[in-house]
Tab-separated table of C-alpha atoms and ligand atoms in Angstrom:
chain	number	residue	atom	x	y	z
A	354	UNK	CA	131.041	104.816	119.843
A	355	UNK	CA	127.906	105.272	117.891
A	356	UNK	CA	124.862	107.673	119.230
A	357	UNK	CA	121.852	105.991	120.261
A	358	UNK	CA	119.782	107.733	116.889
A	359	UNK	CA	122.772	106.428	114.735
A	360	UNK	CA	122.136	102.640	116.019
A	361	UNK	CA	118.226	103.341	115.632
A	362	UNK	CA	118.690	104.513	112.090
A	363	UNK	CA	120.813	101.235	111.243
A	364	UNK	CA	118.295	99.338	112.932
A	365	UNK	CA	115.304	100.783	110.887
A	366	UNK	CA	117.379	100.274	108.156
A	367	UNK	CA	118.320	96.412	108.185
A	368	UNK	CA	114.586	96.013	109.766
A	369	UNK	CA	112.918	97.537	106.369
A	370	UNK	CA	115.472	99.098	104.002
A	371	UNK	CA	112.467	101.200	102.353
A	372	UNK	CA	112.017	102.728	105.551
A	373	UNK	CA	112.754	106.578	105.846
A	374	UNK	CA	114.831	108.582	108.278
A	375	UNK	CA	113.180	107.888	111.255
A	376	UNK	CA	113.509	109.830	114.336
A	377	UNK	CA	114.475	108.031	117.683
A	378	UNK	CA	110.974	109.331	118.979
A	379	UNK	CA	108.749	106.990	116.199
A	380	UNK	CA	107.149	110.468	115.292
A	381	UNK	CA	108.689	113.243	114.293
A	382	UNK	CA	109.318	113.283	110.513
A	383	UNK	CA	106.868	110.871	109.417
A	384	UNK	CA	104.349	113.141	108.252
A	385	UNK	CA	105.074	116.564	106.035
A	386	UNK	CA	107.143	119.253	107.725
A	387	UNK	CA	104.668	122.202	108.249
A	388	UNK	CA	105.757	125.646	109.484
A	389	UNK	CA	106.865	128.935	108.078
A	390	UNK	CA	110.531	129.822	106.136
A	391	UNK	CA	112.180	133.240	105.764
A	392	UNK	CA	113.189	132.947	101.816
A	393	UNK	CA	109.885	133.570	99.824
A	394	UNK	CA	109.039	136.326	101.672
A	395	UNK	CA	112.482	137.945	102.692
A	396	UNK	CA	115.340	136.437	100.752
A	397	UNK	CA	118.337	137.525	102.156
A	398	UNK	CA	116.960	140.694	104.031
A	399	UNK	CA	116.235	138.799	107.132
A	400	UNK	CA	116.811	139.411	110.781
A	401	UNK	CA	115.830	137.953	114.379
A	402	UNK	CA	112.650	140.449	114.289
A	403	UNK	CA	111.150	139.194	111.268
A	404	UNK	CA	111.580	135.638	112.308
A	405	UNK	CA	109.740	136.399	115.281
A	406	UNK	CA	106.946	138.484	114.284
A	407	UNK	CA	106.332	135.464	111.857
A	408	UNK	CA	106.587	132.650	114.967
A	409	UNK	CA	104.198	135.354	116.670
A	410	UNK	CA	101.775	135.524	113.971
A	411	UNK	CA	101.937	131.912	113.510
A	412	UNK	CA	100.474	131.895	117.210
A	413	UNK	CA	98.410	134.533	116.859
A	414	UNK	CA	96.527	133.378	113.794
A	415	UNK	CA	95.999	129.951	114.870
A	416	UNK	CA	98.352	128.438	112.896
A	417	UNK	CA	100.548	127.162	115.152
A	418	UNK	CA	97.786	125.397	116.542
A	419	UNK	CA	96.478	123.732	112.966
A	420	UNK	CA	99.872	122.443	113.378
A	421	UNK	CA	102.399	124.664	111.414
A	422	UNK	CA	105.450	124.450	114.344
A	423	UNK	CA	108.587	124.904	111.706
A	424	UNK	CA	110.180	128.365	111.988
A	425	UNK	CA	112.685	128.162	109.336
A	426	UNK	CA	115.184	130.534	108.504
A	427	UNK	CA	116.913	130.257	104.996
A	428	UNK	CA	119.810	131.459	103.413
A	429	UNK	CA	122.245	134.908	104.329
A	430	UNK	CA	121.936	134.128	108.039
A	431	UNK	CA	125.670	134.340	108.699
A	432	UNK	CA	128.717	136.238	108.534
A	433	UNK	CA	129.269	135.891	104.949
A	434	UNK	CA	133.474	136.852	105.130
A	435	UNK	CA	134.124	133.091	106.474
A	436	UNK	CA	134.500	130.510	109.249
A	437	UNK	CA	135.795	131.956	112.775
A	438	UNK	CA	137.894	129.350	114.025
A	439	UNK	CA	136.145	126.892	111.748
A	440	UNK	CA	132.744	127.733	112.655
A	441	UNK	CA	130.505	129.340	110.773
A	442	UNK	CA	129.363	132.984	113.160
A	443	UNK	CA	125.486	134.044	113.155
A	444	UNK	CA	125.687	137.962	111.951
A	445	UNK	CA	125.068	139.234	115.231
A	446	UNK	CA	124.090	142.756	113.952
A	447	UNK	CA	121.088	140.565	112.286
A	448	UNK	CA	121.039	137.795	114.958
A	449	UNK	CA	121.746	139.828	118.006
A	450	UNK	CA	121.229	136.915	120.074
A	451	UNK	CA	123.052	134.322	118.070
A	452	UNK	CA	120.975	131.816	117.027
A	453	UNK	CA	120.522	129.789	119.938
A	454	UNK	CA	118.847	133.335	121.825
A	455	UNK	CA	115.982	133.278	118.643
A	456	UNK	CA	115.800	129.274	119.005
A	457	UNK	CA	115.391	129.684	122.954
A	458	UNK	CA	112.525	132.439	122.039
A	459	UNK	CA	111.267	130.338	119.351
A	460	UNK	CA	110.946	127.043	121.205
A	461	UNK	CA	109.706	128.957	124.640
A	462	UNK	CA	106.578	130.176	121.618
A	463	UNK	CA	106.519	126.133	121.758
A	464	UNK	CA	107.528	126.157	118.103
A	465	UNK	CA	110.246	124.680	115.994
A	466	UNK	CA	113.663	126.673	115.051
A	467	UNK	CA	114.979	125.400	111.583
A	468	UNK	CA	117.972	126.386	110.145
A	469	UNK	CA	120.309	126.770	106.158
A	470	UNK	CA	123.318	125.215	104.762
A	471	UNK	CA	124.712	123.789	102.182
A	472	UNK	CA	126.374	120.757	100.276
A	473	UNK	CA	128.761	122.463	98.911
A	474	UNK	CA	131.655	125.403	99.911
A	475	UNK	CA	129.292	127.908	99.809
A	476	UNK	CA	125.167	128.420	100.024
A	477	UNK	CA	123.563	129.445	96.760
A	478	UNK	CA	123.845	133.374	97.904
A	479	UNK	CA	127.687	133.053	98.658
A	480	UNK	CA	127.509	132.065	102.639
A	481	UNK	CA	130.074	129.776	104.508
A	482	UNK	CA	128.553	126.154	103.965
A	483	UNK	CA	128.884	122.673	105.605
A	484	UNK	CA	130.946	120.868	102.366
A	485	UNK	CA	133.816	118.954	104.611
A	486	UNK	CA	132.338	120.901	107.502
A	487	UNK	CA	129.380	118.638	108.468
A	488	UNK	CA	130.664	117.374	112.079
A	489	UNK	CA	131.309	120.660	113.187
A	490	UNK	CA	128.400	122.460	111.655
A	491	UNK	CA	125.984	119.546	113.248
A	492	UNK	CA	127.133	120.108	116.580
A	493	UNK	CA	126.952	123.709	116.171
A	494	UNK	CA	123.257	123.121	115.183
A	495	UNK	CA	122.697	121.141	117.676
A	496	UNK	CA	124.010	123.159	120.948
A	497	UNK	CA	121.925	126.378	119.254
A	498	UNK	CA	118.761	124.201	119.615
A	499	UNK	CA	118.222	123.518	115.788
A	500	UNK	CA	115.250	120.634	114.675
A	501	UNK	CA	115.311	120.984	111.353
A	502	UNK	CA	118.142	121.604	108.796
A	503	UNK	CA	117.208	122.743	105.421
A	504	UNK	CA	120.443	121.383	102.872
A	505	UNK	CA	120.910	123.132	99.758
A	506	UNK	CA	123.186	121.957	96.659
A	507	UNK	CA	124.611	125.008	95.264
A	508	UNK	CA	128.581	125.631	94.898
A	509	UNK	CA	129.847	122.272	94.805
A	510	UNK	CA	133.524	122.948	94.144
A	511	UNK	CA	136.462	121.703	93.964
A	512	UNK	CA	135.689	119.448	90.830
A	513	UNK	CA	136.721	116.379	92.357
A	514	UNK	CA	132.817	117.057	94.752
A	515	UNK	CA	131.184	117.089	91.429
A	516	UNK	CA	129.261	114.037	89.681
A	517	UNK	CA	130.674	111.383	87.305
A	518	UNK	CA	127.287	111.925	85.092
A	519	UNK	CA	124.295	113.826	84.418
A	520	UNK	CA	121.310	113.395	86.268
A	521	UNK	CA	118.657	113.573	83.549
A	522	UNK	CA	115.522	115.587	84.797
A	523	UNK	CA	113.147	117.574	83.098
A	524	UNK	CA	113.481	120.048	85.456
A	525	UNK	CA	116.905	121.514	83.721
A	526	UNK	CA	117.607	124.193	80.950
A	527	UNK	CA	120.723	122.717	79.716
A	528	UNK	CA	118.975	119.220	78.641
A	529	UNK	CA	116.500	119.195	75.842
A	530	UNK	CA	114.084	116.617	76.337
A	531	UNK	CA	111.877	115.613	74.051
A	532	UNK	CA	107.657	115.861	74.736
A	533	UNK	CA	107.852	112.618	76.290
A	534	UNK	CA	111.084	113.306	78.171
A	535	UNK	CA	113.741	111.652	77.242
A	536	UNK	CA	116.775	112.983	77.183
A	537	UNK	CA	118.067	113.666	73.241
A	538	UNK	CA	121.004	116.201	74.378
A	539	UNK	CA	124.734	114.610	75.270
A	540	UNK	CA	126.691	116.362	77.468
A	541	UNK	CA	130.255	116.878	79.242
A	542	UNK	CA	130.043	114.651	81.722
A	543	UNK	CA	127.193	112.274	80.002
A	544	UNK	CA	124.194	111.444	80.963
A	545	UNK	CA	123.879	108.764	83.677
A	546	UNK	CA	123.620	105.453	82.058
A	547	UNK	CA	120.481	103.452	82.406
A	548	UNK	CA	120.194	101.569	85.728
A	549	UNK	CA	123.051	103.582	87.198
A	550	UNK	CA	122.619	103.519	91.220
A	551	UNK	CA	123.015	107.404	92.544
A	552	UNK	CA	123.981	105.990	95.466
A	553	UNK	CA	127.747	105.544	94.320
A	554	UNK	CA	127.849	109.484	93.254
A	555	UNK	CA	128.969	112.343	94.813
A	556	UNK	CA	125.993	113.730	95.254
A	557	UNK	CA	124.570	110.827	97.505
A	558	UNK	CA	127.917	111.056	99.756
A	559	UNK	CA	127.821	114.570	100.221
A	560	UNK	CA	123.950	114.669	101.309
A	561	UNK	CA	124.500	111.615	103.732
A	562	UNK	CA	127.618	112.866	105.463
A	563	UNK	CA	125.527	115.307	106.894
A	564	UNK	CA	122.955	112.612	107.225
A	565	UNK	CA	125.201	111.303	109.307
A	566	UNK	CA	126.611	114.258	111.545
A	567	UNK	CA	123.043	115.409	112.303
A	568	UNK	CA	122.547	111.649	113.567
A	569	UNK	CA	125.876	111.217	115.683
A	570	UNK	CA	124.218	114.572	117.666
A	571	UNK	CA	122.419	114.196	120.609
A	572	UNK	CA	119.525	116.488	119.487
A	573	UNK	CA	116.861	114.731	117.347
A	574	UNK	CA	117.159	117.013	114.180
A	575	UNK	CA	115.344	116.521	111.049
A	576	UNK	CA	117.012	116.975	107.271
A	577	UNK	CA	115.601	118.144	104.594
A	578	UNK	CA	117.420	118.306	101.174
A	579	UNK	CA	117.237	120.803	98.544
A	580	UNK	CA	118.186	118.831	95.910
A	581	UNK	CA	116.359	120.225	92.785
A	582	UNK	CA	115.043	116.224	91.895
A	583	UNK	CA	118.626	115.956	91.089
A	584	UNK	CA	120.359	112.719	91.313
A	585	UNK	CA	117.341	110.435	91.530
A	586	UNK	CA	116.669	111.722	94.645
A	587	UNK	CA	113.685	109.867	94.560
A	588	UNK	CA	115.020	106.449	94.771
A	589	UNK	CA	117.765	107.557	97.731
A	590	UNK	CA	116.497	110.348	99.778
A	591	UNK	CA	114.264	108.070	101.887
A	592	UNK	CA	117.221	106.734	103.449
A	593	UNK	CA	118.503	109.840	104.059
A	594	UNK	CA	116.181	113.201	104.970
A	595	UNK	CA	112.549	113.339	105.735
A	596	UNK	CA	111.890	115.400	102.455
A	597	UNK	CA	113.553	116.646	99.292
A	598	UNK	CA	112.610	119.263	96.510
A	599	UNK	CA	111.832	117.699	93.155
A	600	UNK	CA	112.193	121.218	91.535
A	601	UNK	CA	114.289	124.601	90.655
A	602	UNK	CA	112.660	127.224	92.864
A	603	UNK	CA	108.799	127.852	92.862
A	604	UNK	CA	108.128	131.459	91.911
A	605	UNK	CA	104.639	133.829	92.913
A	606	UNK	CA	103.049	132.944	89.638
A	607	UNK	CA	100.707	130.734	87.894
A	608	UNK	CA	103.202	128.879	85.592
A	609	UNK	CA	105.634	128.424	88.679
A	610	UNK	CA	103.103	126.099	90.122
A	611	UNK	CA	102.087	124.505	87.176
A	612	UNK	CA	105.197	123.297	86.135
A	613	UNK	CA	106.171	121.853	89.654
A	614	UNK	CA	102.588	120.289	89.368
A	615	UNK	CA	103.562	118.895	86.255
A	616	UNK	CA	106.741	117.429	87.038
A	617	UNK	CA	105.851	116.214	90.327
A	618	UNK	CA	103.176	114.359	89.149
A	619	UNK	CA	105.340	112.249	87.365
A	620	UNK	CA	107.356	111.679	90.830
A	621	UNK	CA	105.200	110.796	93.351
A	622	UNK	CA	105.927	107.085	93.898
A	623	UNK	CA	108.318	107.987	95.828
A	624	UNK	CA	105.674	109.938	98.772
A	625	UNK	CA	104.766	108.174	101.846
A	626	UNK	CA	105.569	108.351	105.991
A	627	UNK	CA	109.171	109.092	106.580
A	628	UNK	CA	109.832	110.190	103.045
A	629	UNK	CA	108.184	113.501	101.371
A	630	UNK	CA	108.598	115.190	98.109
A	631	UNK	CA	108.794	118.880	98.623
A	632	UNK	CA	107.334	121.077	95.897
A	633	UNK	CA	109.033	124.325	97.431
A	634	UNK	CA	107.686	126.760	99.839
A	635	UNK	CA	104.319	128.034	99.588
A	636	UNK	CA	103.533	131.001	97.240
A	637	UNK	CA	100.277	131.692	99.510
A	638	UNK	CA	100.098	135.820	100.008
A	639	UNK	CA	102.453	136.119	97.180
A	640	UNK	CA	102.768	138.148	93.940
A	641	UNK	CA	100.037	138.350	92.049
A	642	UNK	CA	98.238	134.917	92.402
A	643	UNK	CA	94.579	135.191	91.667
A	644	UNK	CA	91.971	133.656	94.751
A	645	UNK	CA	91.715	130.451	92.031
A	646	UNK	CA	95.540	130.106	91.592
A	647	UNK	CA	95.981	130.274	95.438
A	648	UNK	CA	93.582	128.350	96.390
A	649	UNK	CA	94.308	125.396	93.971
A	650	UNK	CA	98.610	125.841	94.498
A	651	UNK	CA	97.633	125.478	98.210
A	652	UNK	CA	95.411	122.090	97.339
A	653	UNK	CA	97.496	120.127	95.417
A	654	UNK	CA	100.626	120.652	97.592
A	655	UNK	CA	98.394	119.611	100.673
A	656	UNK	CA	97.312	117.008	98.202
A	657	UNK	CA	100.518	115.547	96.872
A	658	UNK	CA	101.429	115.264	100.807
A	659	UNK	CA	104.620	118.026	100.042
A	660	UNK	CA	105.762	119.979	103.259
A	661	UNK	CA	103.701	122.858	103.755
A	662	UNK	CA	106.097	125.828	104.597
A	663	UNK	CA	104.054	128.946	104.310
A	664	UNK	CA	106.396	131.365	102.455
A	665	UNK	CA	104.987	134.604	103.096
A	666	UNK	CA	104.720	137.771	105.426
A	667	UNK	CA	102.767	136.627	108.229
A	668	UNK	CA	102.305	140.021	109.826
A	669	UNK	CA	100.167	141.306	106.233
A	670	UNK	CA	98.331	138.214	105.741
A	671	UNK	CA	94.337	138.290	104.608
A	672	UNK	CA	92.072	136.521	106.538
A	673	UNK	CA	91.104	134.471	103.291
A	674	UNK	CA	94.397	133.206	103.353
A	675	UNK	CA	94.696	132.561	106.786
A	676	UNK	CA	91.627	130.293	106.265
A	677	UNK	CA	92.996	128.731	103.655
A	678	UNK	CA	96.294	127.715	105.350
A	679	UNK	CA	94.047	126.356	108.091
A	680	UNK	CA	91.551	124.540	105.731
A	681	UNK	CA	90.407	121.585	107.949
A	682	UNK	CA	90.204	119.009	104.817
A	683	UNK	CA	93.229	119.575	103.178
A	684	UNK	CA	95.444	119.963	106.380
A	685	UNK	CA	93.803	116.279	107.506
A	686	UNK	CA	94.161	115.223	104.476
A	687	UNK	CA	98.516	116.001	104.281
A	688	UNK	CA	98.534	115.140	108.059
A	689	UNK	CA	96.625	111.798	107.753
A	690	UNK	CA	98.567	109.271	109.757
A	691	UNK	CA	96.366	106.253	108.544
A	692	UNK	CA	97.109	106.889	105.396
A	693	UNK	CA	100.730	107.698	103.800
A	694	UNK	CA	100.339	107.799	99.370
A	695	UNK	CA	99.763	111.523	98.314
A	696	UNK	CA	96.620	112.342	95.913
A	697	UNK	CA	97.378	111.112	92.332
A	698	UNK	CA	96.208	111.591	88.561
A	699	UNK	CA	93.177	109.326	88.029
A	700	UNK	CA	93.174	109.789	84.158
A	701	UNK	CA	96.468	109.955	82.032
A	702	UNK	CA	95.680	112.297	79.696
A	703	UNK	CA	98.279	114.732	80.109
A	704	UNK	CA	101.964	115.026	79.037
A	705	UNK	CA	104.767	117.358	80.452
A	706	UNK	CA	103.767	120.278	79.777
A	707	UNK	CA	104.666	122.809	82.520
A	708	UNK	CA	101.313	124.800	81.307
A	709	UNK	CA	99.407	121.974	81.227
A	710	UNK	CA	99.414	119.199	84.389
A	711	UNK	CA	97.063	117.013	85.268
A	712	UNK	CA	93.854	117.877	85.891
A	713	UNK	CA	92.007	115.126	87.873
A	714	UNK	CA	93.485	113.764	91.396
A	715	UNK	CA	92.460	111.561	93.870
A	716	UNK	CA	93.557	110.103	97.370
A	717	UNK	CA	92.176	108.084	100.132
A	718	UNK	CA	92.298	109.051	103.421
A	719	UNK	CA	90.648	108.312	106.580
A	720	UNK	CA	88.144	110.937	105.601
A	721	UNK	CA	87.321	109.624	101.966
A	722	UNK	CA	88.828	110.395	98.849
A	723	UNK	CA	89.745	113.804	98.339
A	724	UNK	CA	89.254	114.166	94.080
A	725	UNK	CA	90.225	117.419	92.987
A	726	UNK	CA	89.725	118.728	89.151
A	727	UNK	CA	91.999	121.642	88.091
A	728	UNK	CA	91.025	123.997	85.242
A	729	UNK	CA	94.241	124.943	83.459
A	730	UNK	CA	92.777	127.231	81.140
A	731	UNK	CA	94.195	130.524	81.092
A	732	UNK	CA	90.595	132.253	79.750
A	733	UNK	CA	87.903	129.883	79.780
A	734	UNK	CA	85.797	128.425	82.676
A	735	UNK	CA	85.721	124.513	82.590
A	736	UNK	CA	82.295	121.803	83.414
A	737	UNK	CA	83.678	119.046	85.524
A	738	UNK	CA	82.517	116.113	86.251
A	739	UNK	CA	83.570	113.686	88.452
A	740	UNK	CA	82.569	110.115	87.835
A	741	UNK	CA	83.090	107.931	90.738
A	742	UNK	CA	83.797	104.765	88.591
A	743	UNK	CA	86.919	106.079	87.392
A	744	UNK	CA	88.428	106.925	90.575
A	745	UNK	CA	90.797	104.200	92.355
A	746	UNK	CA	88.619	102.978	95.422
A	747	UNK	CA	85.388	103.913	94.516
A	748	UNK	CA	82.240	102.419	92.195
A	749	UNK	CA	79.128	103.120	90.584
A	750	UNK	CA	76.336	103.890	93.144
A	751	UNK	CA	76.140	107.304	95.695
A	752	UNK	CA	78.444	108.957	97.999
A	753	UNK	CA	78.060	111.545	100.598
A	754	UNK	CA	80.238	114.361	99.217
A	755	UNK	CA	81.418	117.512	101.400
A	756	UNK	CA	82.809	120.452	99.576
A	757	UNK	CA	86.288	121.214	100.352
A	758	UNK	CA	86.234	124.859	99.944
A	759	UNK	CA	83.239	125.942	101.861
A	760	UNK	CA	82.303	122.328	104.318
A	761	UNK	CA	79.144	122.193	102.927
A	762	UNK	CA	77.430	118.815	102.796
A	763	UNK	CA	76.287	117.851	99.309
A	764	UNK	CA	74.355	115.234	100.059
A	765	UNK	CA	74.225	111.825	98.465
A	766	UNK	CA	75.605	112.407	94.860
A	767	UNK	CA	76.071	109.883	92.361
A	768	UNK	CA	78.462	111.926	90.701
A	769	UNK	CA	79.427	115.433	91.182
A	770	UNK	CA	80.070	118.275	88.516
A	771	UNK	CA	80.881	121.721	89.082
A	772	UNK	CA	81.810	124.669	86.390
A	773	UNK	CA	85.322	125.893	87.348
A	774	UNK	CA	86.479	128.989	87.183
A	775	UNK	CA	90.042	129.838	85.434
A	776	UNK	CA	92.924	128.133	87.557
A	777	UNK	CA	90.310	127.023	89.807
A	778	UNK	CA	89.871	123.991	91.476
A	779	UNK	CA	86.888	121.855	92.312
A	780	UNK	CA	87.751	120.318	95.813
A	781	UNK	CA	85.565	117.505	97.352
A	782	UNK	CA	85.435	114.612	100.243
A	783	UNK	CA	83.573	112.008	98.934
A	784	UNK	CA	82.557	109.844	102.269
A	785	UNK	CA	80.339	106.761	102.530
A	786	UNK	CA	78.507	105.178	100.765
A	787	UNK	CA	74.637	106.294	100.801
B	36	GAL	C1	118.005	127.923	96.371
B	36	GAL	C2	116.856	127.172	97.022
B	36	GAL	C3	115.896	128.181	97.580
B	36	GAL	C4	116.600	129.066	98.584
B	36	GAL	C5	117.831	129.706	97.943
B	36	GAL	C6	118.668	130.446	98.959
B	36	GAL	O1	118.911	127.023	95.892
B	36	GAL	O2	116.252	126.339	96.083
B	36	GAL	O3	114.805	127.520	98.194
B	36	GAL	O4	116.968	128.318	99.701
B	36	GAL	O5	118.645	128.740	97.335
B	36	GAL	O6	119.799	131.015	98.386
């Protein structure tokens, strides 16, 4: 017989077939995932103490409370020899109290516990994965206590598991594209013919069998894919997780984020309730990111509405980026549940360039519009202006404007220009009318 979440999730479906995962509770998953994940800051040198002294310091700090309640831990978590009696065993000499001891901690910190796997026969660092094992891996999930299952795509073996054609994304080395991306390069197996439906690949069944498992559990857990923007995720992952990366991995560097900016810019039709692109985990307290290059990666993955999964040691964060995490605006602004369309490019006058995105965004919330205006420039501070005519929503005449950064009221503007600094960003709220 089918579980009570699978008949919801057919119902939602025939009801309104654009219609995301949704959760039995009406809730959960609509907005973006925000919490904390083990891989940016740890890779595969994790253990139950760092997971905890991260769900502490999300507590401690306030975070927690701004609502970051995802403690996720990513890949190596296992034994990494094989299944035991075809399940895959937490490494007990890193986990000494299995997973389901952290997730009772975890949850009793009245947070989230997340967990890793994989599409394939083994996760991207060589781990048992779920590939043929989704049933049992769900239910082992879901008797640990698991809400949230981060899928990953590496290792998809045998052959017969891989797809008919390409996927043609500008996000790959092997495919030349030319500047306005199209693909120009043929390969073994060929591209995807145009109007090809994803839905009848490999890829799609292998992502929505565990779709399925995680549904037929009795434990409301949320999937996210990491599919890389692989497949046309964009046009099926709605139906099947609550989010899905549109991108290789994000790195602590400038040109990391500008080429995920770039690309997802391109992508973002596909944002609303239910259904999230994910630009990868935060970079914030990374590397060597500047104050600018933080503060504007943080704004324009708030801004594009991607899950905010803070990526980072908790225990050795500044208090600058503390604040930022917690920035009122830009957290209201992700978390708006009025309003569902991420922040968008108001002027198309950019190209893909990975060094070179778009500079000038804007969203409506229930707030305002949020307009921010990105200096790319690698050596040169920028004058912007923004001109309220040209922004979707708004006119000629005078707004109250707030700055983002700093709170301040501006006043009643009738446009607004700032001089921003290298990979800065100029952040504002622009309110009523006045
Ligand atoms: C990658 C994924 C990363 C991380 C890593 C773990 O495929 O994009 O976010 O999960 O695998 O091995």
């Amino acid at each position: 017989m089918m579980s009570p979440s699978s008949l919801f999730l057919i119902f939602a479906l025939v009801l309104n077939p654009a219609v995301g995962y949704v959760m039995p509770d009406g809730h959960t998953g609509k907005l973006p995932s925000l919490g904390w994940n083990s891989w940016n800051a740890y890779h595969c040198d994790i253990d139950e103490d760092k997971v905890l002294a991260a769900a502490q310091a999300l507590v401690d700090h306030g975070l927690r409370d701004a609502g970051y309640t995802y403690v996720n831990i990513d890949d190596c978590w296992s034994e990494k020899t094989g299944r035991v009696n075809g399940h895959i065993m937490p490494n007990m000499t890193r986990f000494p109290d299995g997973i389901n001891g952290l997730a009772d901690k975890v949850h009793g910190m009245n947070l989230n516990m997340g967990i890793y796997s994989t599409a394939g026969n083994a996760t991207c660092a060589g781990y048992p994965a779920s590939l043929g094992y989704e049933d049992v891996d769900a239910g082992d999930f879901a008797s640990w206590g698991i809400d949230y299952l981060k899928l990953d795509n590496c290792n998809v073996y045998p052959l017969n598991w891989t797809d008919q054609f390409i996927y043609c994304t500008q996000d790959r080395s092997d495919i030349n594209l030319t500047a306005n991306g199209t693909c120009t390069q043929q390969l073994d197996p060929d591209l995807a013919p145009a109007g090809y439906d994803w839905r009848s690949s490999n890829t799609y069944e292998r992502f929505t069998r565990m779709r399925d498992a995680l549904a037929a559990q009795k434990r409301e857990m949320l999937l996210s894919l990491c599919i890389w923007g692989y497949a046309d995720v964009y046009d099926w992952g709605n139906e099947t997780g609550i989010s899905w990366r549109m991108s290789g991995d994000i790195g602590p560097y400038w040109n990391a984020v500008t080429r995920i900016l770039n690309i997802n810019s391109f992508k973002l039709n596909s944002v609303n309730f239910w259904g999230h692109n994910d630009a990868d985990m935060l970079e914030v307290g990374n590397g060597n990111l500047t104050f600018e290059e933080t503060r504007s990666h943080f704004a324009f993955w708030a801004a594009m509405k991607s899950p905010l999964l803070i990526g980072t040691d908790l225990t050795n964060l500044s208090q600058t980026n503390i604040d930022l995490l917690k920035n009122h605006y830009l957290l209201a602004f992700n978390q708006d549940d009025v309003y569902g369309a991420p922040a968008t490019p108001y002027k198309w006058d950019w190209t893909w360039d990975p060094y070179s995105p778009a500079e000038y965004w804007s969203g409506a919330s229930q707030m305002g519009h949020l307009v921010l205006m990105l200096n790319p420039s690698n050596d040169t501070a920028q004058h912007k202006e923004a001109v309220w005519s040209e922004i979707p929503g708004l006119c000629d005449g005078s707004y109250e404007v707030t700055d983002v950064w700093t709170g301040q009221d501006m006043g009643c503007l009738q446009s607004y220009s700032a001089e921003v600094a290298v990979h800065d960003t100029a952040a504002i709220l622009v309110g009523k009318r006045c």
